[in-house]
mmCIF file of C-alpha atoms in Angstrom:
data_model
loop_
_atom_site.group_PDB
_atom_site.id
_atom_site.type_symbol
_atom_site.label_atom_id
_atom_site.label_comp_id
_atom_site.label_asym_id
_atom_site.label_seq_id
_atom_site.Cartn_x
_atom_site.Cartn_y
_atom_site.Cartn_z
ATOM 1 C CA MET A 1 0.000 0.000 0.000
ATOM 2 C CA TYR A 2 1.274 3.461 -0.910
ATOM 3 C CA LEU A 3 0.218 5.995 1.716
ATOM 4 C CA PRO A 4 0.482 9.776 1.277
ATOM 5 C CA PRO A 5 2.881 11.673 3.549
ATOM 6 C CA HIS A 6 1.582 13.177 6.768
ATOM 7 C CA ASP A 7 -0.717 16.154 6.332
ATOM 8 C CA PRO A 8 0.022 18.807 5.139
ATOM 9 C CA HIS A 9 3.495 17.965 3.760
ATOM 10 C CA VAL A 10 2.570 17.336 0.117
ATOM 11 C CA ASP A 11 6.183 17.496 -1.117
ATOM 12 C CA ASP A 12 7.315 14.617 1.129
ATOM 13 C CA PRO A 13 7.622 11.148 -0.475
ATOM 14 C CA MET A 14 4.904 8.502 -0.343
ATOM 15 C CA ARG A 15 5.073 5.916 2.448
ATOM 16 C CA PHE A 16 5.197 2.211 1.704
ATOM 17 C CA LYS A 17 3.390 -0.437 3.763
ATOM 18 C CA PRO A 18 3.352 -4.179 2.902
ATOM 19 C CA LEU A 19 -0.099 -5.798 3.068
ATOM 20 C CA PHE A 20 0.608 -9.406 2.041
ATOM 21 C CA ARG A 21 3.373 -11.558 0.576
ATOM 22 C CA ILE A 22 3.528 -14.747 -1.461
ATOM 23 C CA HIS A 23 6.116 -17.525 -1.028
ATOM 24 C CA LEU A 24 6.519 -19.568 -4.202
ATOM 25 C CA MET A 25 7.163 -23.220 -3.340
ATOM 26 C CA GLU A 26 8.056 -26.281 -5.402
ATOM 27 C CA ARG A 27 5.630 -27.772 -7.948
ATOM 28 C CA LYS A 28 3.992 -24.388 -8.561
ATOM 29 C CA SER A 29 2.451 -24.267 -5.107
ATOM 30 C CA ALA A 30 2.571 -21.151 -2.936
ATOM 31 C CA THR A 31 1.752 -19.879 0.525
ATOM 32 C CA VAL A 32 0.189 -16.497 1.231
ATOM 33 C CA GLU A 33 0.889 -14.421 4.334
ATOM 34 C CA CYS A 34 -1.084 -11.438 5.606
ATOM 35 C CA MET A 35 1.194 -8.596 6.781
ATOM 36 C CA TYR A 36 -1.534 -6.504 8.411
ATOM 37 C CA GLY A 37 -1.305 -5.731 12.122
ATOM 38 C CA HIS A 38 1.657 -5.684 14.501
ATOM 39 C CA LYS A 39 2.132 -9.378 15.370
ATOM 40 C CA GLY A 40 4.056 -10.394 12.283
ATOM 41 C CA PRO A 41 3.120 -12.402 9.153
ATOM 42 C CA HIS A 42 0.251 -14.887 9.426
ATOM 43 C CA ASN A 43 -1.900 -17.102 7.242
ATOM 44 C CA GLY A 44 -3.804 -15.490 4.364
ATOM 45 C CA HIS A 45 -5.436 -16.271 1.043
ATOM 46 C CA ILE A 46 -5.485 -14.741 -2.451
ATOM 47 C CA GLN A 47 -8.155 -15.331 -5.062
ATOM 48 C CA ILE A 48 -8.019 -14.269 -8.691
ATOM 49 C CA VAL A 49 -11.484 -12.860 -9.386
ATOM 50 C CA LYS A 50 -11.141 -11.948 -13.069
ATOM 51 C CA LYS A 51 -8.737 -10.197 -15.407
ATOM 52 C CA ASP A 52 -7.047 -7.234 -13.686
ATOM 53 C CA GLU A 53 -8.745 -8.012 -10.377
ATOM 54 C CA PHE A 54 -7.946 -10.140 -7.317
ATOM 55 C CA SER A 55 -8.920 -10.372 -3.652
ATOM 56 C CA THR A 56 -7.016 -10.984 -0.421
ATOM 57 C CA LYS A 57 -8.379 -12.511 2.747
ATOM 58 C CA CYS A 58 -6.796 -12.835 6.177
ATOM 59 C CA ASN A 59 -7.419 -16.236 7.787
ATOM 60 C CA GLN A 60 -6.209 -15.142 11.250
ATOM 61 C CA THR A 61 -7.738 -11.734 11.946
ATOM 62 C CA ASP A 62 -7.037 -12.177 15.671
ATOM 63 C CA HIS A 63 -3.453 -11.222 14.748
ATOM 64 C CA HIS A 64 -4.750 -7.730 13.984
ATOM 65 C CA ARG A 65 -6.128 -7.150 17.482
ATOM 66 C CA MET A 66 -4.233 -5.350 20.244
ATOM 67 C CA SER A 67 -4.257 -6.012 23.969
ATOM 68 C CA GLY A 68 -5.579 -2.520 24.636
ATOM 69 C CA GLY A 69 -8.619 -3.105 22.440
ATOM 70 C CA ARG A 70 -10.017 -0.758 19.787
ATOM 71 C CA GLN A 71 -8.821 2.312 21.653
ATOM 72 C CA GLU A 72 -5.181 1.208 21.374
ATOM 73 C CA GLU A 73 -5.724 0.204 17.737
ATOM 74 C CA PHE A 74 -7.162 3.653 17.000
ATOM 75 C CA ARG A 75 -4.287 5.496 18.680
ATOM 76 C CA THR A 76 -1.720 3.369 16.831
ATOM 77 C CA TRP A 77 -3.505 3.934 13.521
ATOM 78 C CA LEU A 78 -3.671 7.672 14.231
ATOM 79 C CA ARG A 79 0.094 7.894 14.805
ATOM 80 C CA GLU A 80 0.831 5.962 11.621
ATOM 81 C CA GLU A 81 -1.809 7.585 9.409
ATOM 82 C CA TRP A 82 -1.608 11.180 10.645
ATOM 83 C CA GLY A 83 1.670 11.343 12.564
ATOM 84 C CA ARG A 84 -0.028 12.813 15.648
ATOM 85 C CA THR A 85 -2.239 11.978 18.620
ATOM 86 C CA LEU A 86 -5.906 12.832 19.082
ATOM 87 C CA GLU A 87 -4.886 15.381 21.745
ATOM 88 C CA ASP A 88 -2.958 17.260 19.045
ATOM 89 C CA ILE A 89 -6.148 17.748 17.000
ATOM 90 C CA PHE A 90 -8.304 20.450 18.544
ATOM 91 C CA HIS A 91 -10.833 20.820 15.726
ATOM 92 C CA GLU A 92 -13.896 18.736 16.621
ATOM 93 C CA HIS A 93 -15.008 18.407 12.984
ATOM 94 C CA MET A 94 -11.582 17.035 12.058
ATOM 95 C CA GLN A 95 -11.707 14.565 14.973
ATOM 96 C CA GLU A 96 -15.085 13.345 13.716
ATOM 97 C CA LEU A 97 -13.802 12.837 10.164
ATOM 98 C CA ILE A 98 -10.700 10.982 11.374
ATOM 99 C CA LEU A 99 -12.800 8.657 13.533
ATOM 100 C CA MET A 100 -15.111 7.969 10.570
ATOM 101 C CA LYS A 101 -12.120 7.061 8.410
ATOM 102 C CA PHE A 102 -10.715 4.701 11.054
ATOM 103 C CA ILE A 103 -14.047 2.889 11.478
ATOM 104 C CA TYR A 104 -14.485 2.604 7.724
ATOM 105 C CA THR A 105 -10.982 1.345 6.874
ATOM 106 C CA SER A 106 -10.375 -0.916 9.874
ATOM 107 C CA GLN A 107 -13.542 -2.976 9.421
ATOM 108 C CA TYR A 108 -12.109 -4.835 6.417
ATOM 109 C CA ASP A 109 -9.204 -6.520 8.271
ATOM 110 C CA ASN A 110 -7.166 -6.729 5.047
ATOM 111 C CA CYS A 111 -9.981 -8.589 3.256
ATOM 112 C CA LEU A 112 -9.802 -6.423 0.168
ATOM 113 C CA THR A 113 -10.414 -6.429 -3.574
ATOM 114 C CA TYR A 114 -7.777 -4.924 -5.846
ATOM 115 C CA ARG A 115 -8.389 -3.546 -9.336
ATOM 116 C CA ARG A 116 -5.727 -2.437 -11.775
ATOM 117 C CA ILE A 117 -5.207 1.286 -12.264
ATOM 118 C CA TYR A 118 -3.502 2.632 -15.378
ATOM 119 C CA LEU A 119 -1.435 5.788 -15.383
ATOM 120 C CA PRO A 120 -2.798 8.394 -17.830
ATOM 121 C CA PRO A 121 -1.254 8.505 -21.317
ATOM 122 C CA SER A 122 0.688 11.673 -22.108
ATOM 123 C CA HIS A 123 0.752 13.850 -25.208
ATOM 124 C CA PRO A 124 3.352 16.484 -26.228
ATOM 125 C CA ASP A 125 0.652 19.185 -26.164
ATOM 126 C CA ASP A 126 -0.360 18.486 -22.546
ATOM 127 C CA LEU A 127 -0.060 21.433 -20.172
ATOM 128 C CA ILE A 128 2.198 19.351 -17.920
ATOM 129 C CA LYS A 129 2.941 15.650 -17.714
ATOM 130 C CA PRO A 130 -0.165 13.838 -16.409
ATOM 131 C CA GLY A 131 0.088 11.455 -13.469
ATOM 132 C CA LEU A 132 -0.590 11.023 -9.755
ATOM 133 C CA PHE A 133 -0.549 13.948 -7.335
ATOM 134 C CA LYS A 134 -0.803 14.321 -3.545
ATOM 135 C CA GLY A 135 -3.359 16.995 -2.625
ATOM 136 C CA THR A 136 -4.475 18.763 0.556
ATOM 137 C CA TYR A 137 -8.173 18.358 1.372
ATOM 138 C CA GLY A 138 -8.698 20.353 4.554
ATOM 139 C CA SER A 139 -9.717 18.236 7.525
ATOM 140 C CA HIS A 140 -9.670 15.128 5.335
ATOM 141 C CA GLY A 141 -5.881 15.287 5.143
ATOM 142 C CA LEU A 142 -3.885 14.338 2.041
ATOM 143 C CA GLU A 143 -5.475 12.423 -0.829
ATOM 144 C CA ILE A 144 -4.181 11.029 -4.118
ATOM 145 C CA VAL A 145 -5.535 12.491 -7.364
ATOM 146 C CA MET A 146 -4.874 11.419 -10.959
ATOM 147 C CA LEU A 147 -4.473 14.307 -13.408
ATOM 148 C CA SER A 148 -5.339 13.418 -17.012
ATOM 149 C CA PHE A 149 -5.951 15.432 -20.188
ATOM 150 C CA HIS A 150 -8.914 15.032 -22.520
ATOM 151 C CA GLY A 151 -8.734 17.479 -25.405
ATOM 152 C CA HIS A 152 -9.689 20.926 -24.094
ATOM 153 C CA ARG A 153 -10.282 19.616 -20.578
ATOM 154 C CA ALA A 154 -8.138 18.325 -17.752
ATOM 155 C CA ARG A 155 -9.593 16.124 -15.031
ATOM 156 C CA GLY A 156 -8.487 15.298 -11.533
ATOM 157 C CA THR A 157 -9.875 11.902 -10.508
ATOM 158 C CA LYS A 158 -9.705 10.814 -6.882
ATOM 159 C CA ILE A 159 -7.713 7.623 -6.395
ATOM 160 C CA THR A 160 -8.263 7.817 -2.641
ATOM 161 C CA GLY A 161 -11.472 9.246 -1.215
ATOM 162 C CA ASP A 162 -13.105 10.518 1.955
ATOM 163 C CA PRO A 163 -16.566 10.484 3.607
ATOM 164 C CA ASN A 164 -17.732 13.315 1.314
ATOM 165 C CA ILE A 165 -16.247 12.517 -2.119
ATOM 166 C CA PRO A 166 -15.300 8.862 -2.663
ATOM 167 C CA ALA A 167 -12.511 7.495 -4.825
ATOM 168 C CA GLY A 168 -13.283 7.384 -8.537
ATOM 169 C CA GLN A 169 -15.065 10.746 -8.673
ATOM 170 C CA GLN A 170 -13.769 13.768 -10.587
ATOM 171 C CA THR A 171 -12.694 16.124 -7.835
ATOM 172 C CA VAL A 172 -11.724 18.931 -10.237
ATOM 173 C CA GLU A 173 -12.311 19.616 -13.917
ATOM 174 C CA ILE A 174 -10.374 22.329 -15.761
ATOM 175 C CA ASP A 175 -11.523 24.109 -18.916
ATOM 176 C CA LEU A 176 -8.274 24.705 -20.817
ATOM 177 C CA ARG A 177 -10.057 27.019 -23.270
ATOM 178 C CA HIS A 178 -10.676 29.620 -20.578
ATOM 179 C CA ARG A 179 -7.569 31.211 -19.155
ATOM 180 C CA ILE A 180 -8.021 33.471 -16.158
ATOM 181 C CA GLN A 181 -5.880 36.566 -15.862
ATOM 182 C CA LEU A 182 -5.281 37.148 -12.163
ATOM 183 C CA PRO A 183 -5.189 40.716 -10.872
ATOM 184 C CA ASP A 184 -2.005 42.140 -9.384
ATOM 185 C CA VAL A 185 -0.986 40.859 -5.965
ATOM 186 C CA GLU A 186 -2.619 43.659 -3.988
ATOM 187 C CA ASN A 187 -5.990 43.183 -5.699
ATOM 188 C CA LEU A 188 -5.580 39.401 -5.580
ATOM 189 C CA ARG A 189 -5.650 39.630 -1.781
ATOM 190 C CA ASN A 190 -9.269 40.761 -2.137
ATOM 191 C CA PHE A 191 -11.366 37.571 -2.339
ATOM 192 C CA ASN A 192 -14.367 39.449 -3.755
ATOM 193 C CA GLU A 193 -12.281 40.673 -6.687
ATOM 194 C CA LEU A 194 -11.096 37.161 -7.531
ATOM 195 C CA SER A 195 -14.629 35.816 -7.111
ATOM 196 C CA ARG A 196 -15.996 38.444 -9.494
ATOM 197 C CA ILE A 197 -13.457 37.512 -12.192
ATOM 198 C CA VAL A 198 -14.071 33.778 -11.878
ATOM 199 C CA LEU A 199 -17.856 34.040 -11.828
ATOM 200 C CA GLU A 200 -17.793 36.215 -14.961
ATOM 201 C CA VAL A 201 -15.808 33.529 -16.774
ATOM 202 C CA GLY A 202 -18.167 30.896 -15.356
ATOM 203 C CA GLU A 203 -21.153 32.730 -16.827
ATOM 204 C CA GLN A 204 -19.369 32.903 -20.184
ATOM 205 C CA VAL A 205 -18.750 29.146 -20.034
ATOM 206 C CA ARG A 206 -22.408 28.510 -19.205
ATOM 207 C CA GLN A 207 -23.617 30.573 -22.168
ATOM 208 C CA GLU A 208 -21.196 28.832 -24.523
ATOM 209 C CA GLN A 209 -22.398 25.431 -23.330
ATOM 210 C CA GLN A 210 -25.976 26.486 -24.077
ATOM 211 C CA ARG A 211 -24.973 27.588 -27.579
ATOM 212 C CA GLU A 212 -23.077 24.356 -28.180
ATOM 213 C CA ALA A 213 -26.181 22.450 -27.107
ATOM 214 C CA GLY A 214 -28.066 24.217 -29.909
ATOM 215 C CA GLU A 215 -30.201 26.481 -27.734
ATOM 216 C CA ASP A 216 -29.235 29.568 -29.759
ATOM 217 C CA PRO A 217 -30.468 29.035 -33.344
ATOM 218 C CA VAL A 218 -28.544 32.041 -34.691
ATOM 219 C CA LEU A 219 -25.236 30.842 -33.354
ATOM 220 C CA ALA A 220 -26.061 27.280 -34.373
ATOM 221 C CA GLN A 221 -26.049 28.448 -38.032
ATOM 222 C CA GLU A 222 -22.702 30.167 -37.516
ATOM 223 C CA GLN A 223 -21.152 27.107 -35.883
ATOM 224 C CA PRO A 224 -19.503 25.625 -39.042
ATOM 225 C CA ALA A 225 -17.687 28.909 -39.666
ATOM 226 C CA ARG A 226 -16.517 29.039 -36.068
ATOM 227 C CA GLU A 227 -15.265 25.465 -36.277
ATOM 228 C CA ALA A 228 -13.306 26.319 -39.394
ATOM 229 C CA GLU A 229 -11.668 29.231 -37.605
ATOM 230 C CA ALA A 230 -10.728 27.084 -34.628
ATOM 231 C CA GLY A 231 -9.503 24.099 -36.599
ATOM 232 C CA PRO A 232 -10.226 20.484 -35.703
ATOM 233 C CA GLY A 233 -10.561 19.602 -32.066
ATOM 234 C CA GLU A 234 -13.021 18.234 -29.537
ATOM 235 C CA ASP A 235 -13.222 18.660 -25.812
ATOM 236 C CA GLY A 236 -13.560 15.793 -23.335
ATOM 237 C CA GLY A 237 -17.335 15.775 -23.739
ATOM 238 C CA GLY A 238 -17.282 15.445 -27.505
ATOM 239 C CA LYS A 239 -18.383 19.046 -28.050
ATOM 240 C CA PRO A 240 -16.893 21.116 -30.906
ATOM 241 C CA SER A 241 -14.398 23.773 -29.876
ATOM 242 C CA ASP A 242 -15.402 27.408 -30.239
ATOM 243 C CA GLY A 243 -13.092 29.557 -32.333
ATOM 244 C CA ALA A 244 -13.873 32.595 -30.202
ATOM 245 C CA ASP A 245 -12.429 30.794 -27.183
ATOM 246 C CA GLY A 246 -9.132 30.188 -28.922
ATOM 247 C CA ALA A 247 -8.920 33.840 -29.978
ATOM 248 C CA ALA A 248 -9.670 35.042 -26.452
ATOM 249 C CA ALA A 249 -7.010 32.768 -24.994
ATOM 250 C CA ALA A 250 -4.479 33.949 -27.579
ATOM 251 C CA GLU A 251 -5.111 37.580 -26.693
ATOM 252 C CA GLN A 252 -4.240 37.006 -23.054
ATOM 253 C CA PRO A 253 -0.596 37.598 -22.116
ATOM 254 C CA ASP A 254 1.611 34.529 -22.070
ATOM 255 C CA GLN A 255 2.409 33.769 -18.453
ATOM 256 C CA SER A 256 4.086 30.408 -19.109
ATOM 257 C CA SER A 257 7.570 31.860 -19.608
ATOM 258 C CA LYS A 258 7.791 34.734 -17.111
ATOM 259 C CA GLY A 259 5.169 33.695 -14.530
ATOM 260 C CA GLN A 260 3.463 36.116 -12.196
ATOM 261 C CA PRO A 261 3.396 36.696 -8.424
ATOM 262 C CA PHE A 262 0.780 34.706 -6.548
ATOM 263 C CA VAL A 263 -0.740 35.001 -3.095
ATOM 264 C CA LEU A 264 -3.899 33.544 -1.596
ATOM 265 C CA PRO A 265 -6.777 35.991 -1.102
ATOM 266 C CA MET A 266 -7.614 36.988 2.462
ATOM 267 C CA GLY A 267 -10.073 34.581 4.046
ATOM 268 C CA VAL A 268 -9.100 31.573 1.891
ATOM 269 C CA SER A 269 -7.998 28.732 4.157
ATOM 270 C CA SER A 270 -5.053 26.502 3.327
ATOM 271 C CA ARG A 271 -3.620 23.481 5.123
ATOM 272 C CA ASN A 272 -0.193 24.319 3.728
ATOM 273 C CA GLU A 273 1.098 27.892 3.914
ATOM 274 C CA ASP A 274 4.278 26.844 2.100
ATOM 275 C CA TYR A 275 2.730 27.189 -1.352
ATOM 276 C CA PRO A 276 4.629 28.719 -4.338
ATOM 277 C CA ARG A 277 4.532 32.510 -4.541
ATOM 278 C CA SER A 278 4.508 32.623 -8.340
ATOM 279 C CA CYS A 279 2.485 30.779 -10.979
ATOM 280 C CA ARG A 280 2.685 30.168 -14.709
ATOM 281 C CA MET A 281 -0.979 30.431 -15.676
ATOM 282 C CA CYS A 282 -4.524 29.937 -14.411
ATOM 283 C CA PHE A 283 -7.701 28.431 -15.855
ATOM 284 C CA TYR A 284 -11.372 28.321 -14.975
ATOM 285 C CA GLY A 285 -12.464 25.058 -13.403
ATOM 286 C CA THR A 286 -15.071 23.383 -11.253
ATOM 287 C CA GLY A 287 -14.672 21.359 -8.078
ATOM 288 C CA LEU A 288 -16.971 18.633 -6.783
ATOM 289 C CA ILE A 289 -18.412 19.073 -3.272
ATOM 290 C CA ALA A 290 -20.949 16.948 -1.379
ATOM 291 C CA GLY A 291 -22.276 16.130 2.075
ATOM 292 C CA HIS A 292 -21.245 13.063 4.073
ATOM 293 C CA GLY A 293 -21.985 9.862 2.216
ATOM 294 C CA PHE A 294 -21.668 11.634 -1.171
ATOM 295 C CA THR A 295 -25.069 13.270 -0.697
ATOM 296 C CA SER A 296 -26.233 16.206 -2.861
ATOM 297 C CA PRO A 297 -23.058 16.371 -5.004
ATOM 298 C CA GLU A 298 -22.598 19.520 -7.082
ATOM 299 C CA ARG A 299 -19.903 21.124 -9.180
ATOM 300 C CA THR A 300 -18.857 24.583 -7.990
ATOM 301 C CA PRO A 301 -16.618 27.194 -9.645
ATOM 302 C CA GLY A 302 -12.945 27.571 -8.866
ATOM 303 C CA VAL A 303 -9.503 28.487 -10.181
ATOM 304 C CA PHE A 304 -6.839 26.038 -11.367
ATOM 305 C CA ILE A 305 -3.361 27.468 -10.742
ATOM 306 C CA LEU A 306 -0.365 25.941 -12.507
ATOM 307 C CA PHE A 307 2.797 26.564 -10.487
ATOM 308 C CA ASP A 308 5.358 24.350 -12.254
ATOM 309 C CA GLU A 309 5.793 20.906 -13.796
ATOM 310 C CA ASP A 310 5.193 19.149 -10.485
ATOM 311 C CA ARG A 311 2.775 21.385 -8.565
ATOM 312 C CA PHE A 312 -0.620 22.953 -9.106
ATOM 313 C CA GLY A 313 -3.377 24.364 -6.921
ATOM 314 C CA PHE A 314 -7.129 24.846 -6.883
ATOM 315 C CA ILE A 315 -9.127 27.564 -5.129
ATOM 316 C CA TRP A 316 -12.634 26.390 -4.193
ATOM 317 C CA LEU A 317 -14.667 29.607 -4.278
ATOM 318 C CA GLU A 318 -17.719 28.326 -2.399
ATOM 319 C CA LEU A 319 -15.622 26.712 0.338
ATOM 320 C CA LYS A 320 -13.085 29.575 0.463
ATOM 321 C CA SER A 321 -10.465 26.864 0.528
ATOM 322 C CA PHE A 322 -7.202 26.142 -1.298
ATOM 323 C CA SER A 323 -5.836 22.716 -2.256
ATOM 324 C CA LEU A 324 -2.146 22.294 -3.112
ATOM 325 C CA TYR A 325 -1.095 19.318 -5.242
ATOM 326 C CA SER A 326 2.413 17.871 -5.612
ATOM 327 C CA ARG A 327 3.464 15.126 -8.026
ATOM 328 C CA VAL A 328 3.935 11.563 -6.752
ATOM 329 C CA GLN A 329 7.553 10.809 -7.671
ATOM 330 C CA ALA A 330 7.389 7.059 -7.002
ATOM 331 C CA ALA A 331 7.984 4.926 -10.095
ATOM 332 C CA PHE A 332 5.299 2.360 -10.913
ATOM 333 C CA ARG A 333 6.405 -0.341 -13.337
ATOM 334 C CA ASN A 334 4.039 -1.782 -15.958
ATOM 335 C CA ALA A 335 1.392 0.812 -15.069
ATOM 336 C CA ASP A 336 1.050 2.548 -18.454
ATOM 337 C CA ALA A 337 -2.278 2.154 -20.208
ATOM 338 C CA PRO A 338 -2.055 -0.076 -23.325
ATOM 339 C CA SER A 339 -4.278 2.415 -25.181
ATOM 340 C CA LEU A 340 -6.260 5.600 -24.683
ATOM 341 C CA GLN A 341 -9.446 3.550 -24.937
ATOM 342 C CA ALA A 342 -8.289 1.248 -22.115
ATOM 343 C CA PHE A 343 -7.514 4.253 -19.912
ATOM 344 C CA ASP A 344 -10.907 5.880 -20.566
ATOM 345 C CA GLU A 345 -12.629 2.573 -19.830
ATOM 346 C CA MET A 346 -10.747 2.308 -16.529
ATOM 347 C CA LEU A 347 -11.840 5.824 -15.525
ATOM 348 C CA LYS A 348 -15.473 4.937 -16.228
ATOM 349 C CA ASN A 349 -15.188 1.721 -14.234
ATOM 350 C CA ILE A 350 -13.720 3.273 -11.084
ATOM 351 C CA GLN A 351 -16.255 6.109 -11.200
ATOM 352 C CA SER A 352 -19.163 3.671 -11.583
ATOM 353 C CA LEU A 353 -18.114 1.886 -8.376
ATOM 354 C CA THR A 354 -19.084 4.920 -6.296
ATOM 355 C CA SER A 355 -21.674 6.721 -8.425
#
């Protein structure tokens, strides 16, 4: 199991924890050992369910128990998972979320089903190299997100989840056709000014989506001409690109080479104050929020901030919160998708598990 570093240190390396091991014996036989718990290896079982899927089962779950009962197990888990004690966490809401996570994860006793995950394919035109990123999610701690590119859109898919947004869901979606020009640093400190800029772009996006859906008959007739101006290209939803978008993006100053100063607006909370103070470029995006148990999910406006090749951020306007993401540097062998179609199919499958 690859665990994220302790919150909020997104730049620290992933942590590695063995869950089971297989001893190959003579005559193609093998023994399986469960590595869960603190009493050493013990008897386990592995079953191949189907292609790209298998399950593990512990046959001696008493090895997972501690003499001090569930309270000792919780405190040990807390030190390993969060690197702190419950007394260190003063926020009651955060204590509640941590307890929910412990109850949810500990009930399986290493009886788990594993499904293959492909790393996203890359293209020379991608904004940055796609891949896995560690991200800050407020009281939920650090979570792993997969950044992938789909034409004019980029998507951040949760590989690990929480009581609000489970794994497999698109936590952020970025519209690469709509650059956002941030104000100067002094005006950027004003949250209302940033909100005004983002919501104006959001309204523009909404109107364009209505036109693309054919709700404006006048613009529907002009669509072929606009497509010719823009050249071939489709966004992640199979919708034709709008030539006006490309022109608007081209008119905006190129920030990719020189960058610009960046600071969080007043009132925006961040788990990590050690974020970059300059960025390359920003885009309009939406972030997925929901109540506990993935109730009443909705996409809300935000800003995607590209800092460098290995770090990006997202400001959630409605939550007044900032998430910082840092690339997972661990190398995963044989994890590349055999085709774009196979990768897209995998994304659909993991999202359907929690939809």
